[in-house]
XYZ file of C-alpha atoms in Angstrom:
92
model
C 3.849 -0.679 -54.854
C 6.811 -0.108 -53.178
C 6.638 2.250 -49.630
C 8.403 5.511 -49.840
C 11.648 5.868 -47.937
C 11.535 9.408 -47.306
C 8.234 11.866 -47.377
C 8.356 13.297 -51.018
C 9.506 16.909 -51.164
C 6.289 18.283 -52.123
C 4.432 16.804 -49.118
C 6.991 18.509 -46.567
C 6.728 21.631 -48.217
C 3.321 22.015 -49.361
C 0.123 22.086 -47.217
C -2.834 19.487 -48.065
C -4.190 22.584 -50.591
C -1.047 22.631 -52.271
C -0.038 25.938 -50.791
C 3.567 26.244 -48.707
C 3.216 25.507 -45.181
C 4.346 28.133 -42.587
C 7.692 26.439 -42.376
C 8.459 26.798 -46.021
C 7.582 30.241 -46.021
C 9.769 31.194 -42.985
C 12.714 29.386 -44.475
C 12.366 30.894 -47.898
C 12.304 34.437 -46.097
C 15.329 33.676 -44.453
C 17.233 32.679 -47.591
C 15.858 35.892 -49.188
C 16.974 37.922 -45.989
C 20.491 36.140 -46.632
C 20.820 36.850 -50.126
C 19.932 40.171 -49.721
C 22.372 40.526 -46.478
C 25.147 39.659 -48.891
C 24.332 41.898 -51.756
C 23.974 44.676 -49.258
C 26.775 44.600 -46.451
C 25.688 47.697 -44.582
C 22.131 48.375 -45.080
C 19.474 47.176 -41.832
C 17.194 44.927 -43.150
C 13.557 43.962 -42.422
C 11.931 40.324 -43.040
C 8.348 40.361 -43.296
C 6.629 37.056 -43.178
C 3.041 36.135 -43.338
C 1.551 35.511 -39.971
C 1.390 32.185 -39.156
C 5.443 31.864 -40.505
C 6.340 34.383 -38.239
C 5.038 32.237 -35.270
C 6.667 29.432 -37.040
C 9.941 31.206 -36.849
C 9.435 32.517 -33.349
C 8.534 29.225 -31.741
C 11.025 26.875 -33.911
C 13.420 29.143 -35.687
C 15.672 30.985 -32.815
C 18.797 28.859 -34.109
C 18.743 30.230 -37.386
C 18.303 33.469 -36.082
C 20.810 33.293 -34.009
C 23.480 31.908 -36.986
C 22.328 35.020 -39.285
C 23.019 37.301 -36.449
C 26.303 35.478 -35.852
C 27.109 35.639 -39.480
C 25.998 39.308 -40.454
C 25.900 40.997 -37.008
C 22.610 42.463 -35.369
C 20.870 44.020 -38.315
C 17.705 42.226 -38.776
C 14.126 42.908 -37.776
C 11.484 40.292 -38.207
C 7.706 41.274 -38.519
C 4.637 39.495 -39.468
C 2.792 40.870 -42.461
C -0.655 40.098 -44.178
C 1.250 39.289 -47.253
C 1.076 35.797 -48.855
C 4.754 35.532 -49.434
C 8.048 36.776 -47.780
C 9.413 40.253 -48.535
C 12.939 41.917 -47.446
C 13.527 45.865 -47.477
C 15.795 48.176 -45.909
C 15.111 49.617 -42.740
C 15.550 53.294 -42.360
C-alpha cells in the first residue's frame, strides 16, 4: 500500500467516533454566519456554537472573526450553546 500524501479529509473534519471536530463545528458556524450576513445586510446576528467549538473559536479563530468584522461590520455576537450544531439568528 502507498502512504497517504495528505491526511484524508474525513480524518481532519471528524473525530475518532465520526462526529464533527470542534474546529469543524466552528468553521461550519462561521460559514453559516457569513451566508446569513450576505442575505441580511442590515441585521445584527448571533452565532451560537456548541461549547467546545466556541472554546476553539476563542482560542484559534480570532483572525477569522476579525476578517468577518472587517467585511460585514461589528454586528455579530458569538455565544456558547448546549445545542449540538451551530445556529444563527437575528439579534434583537
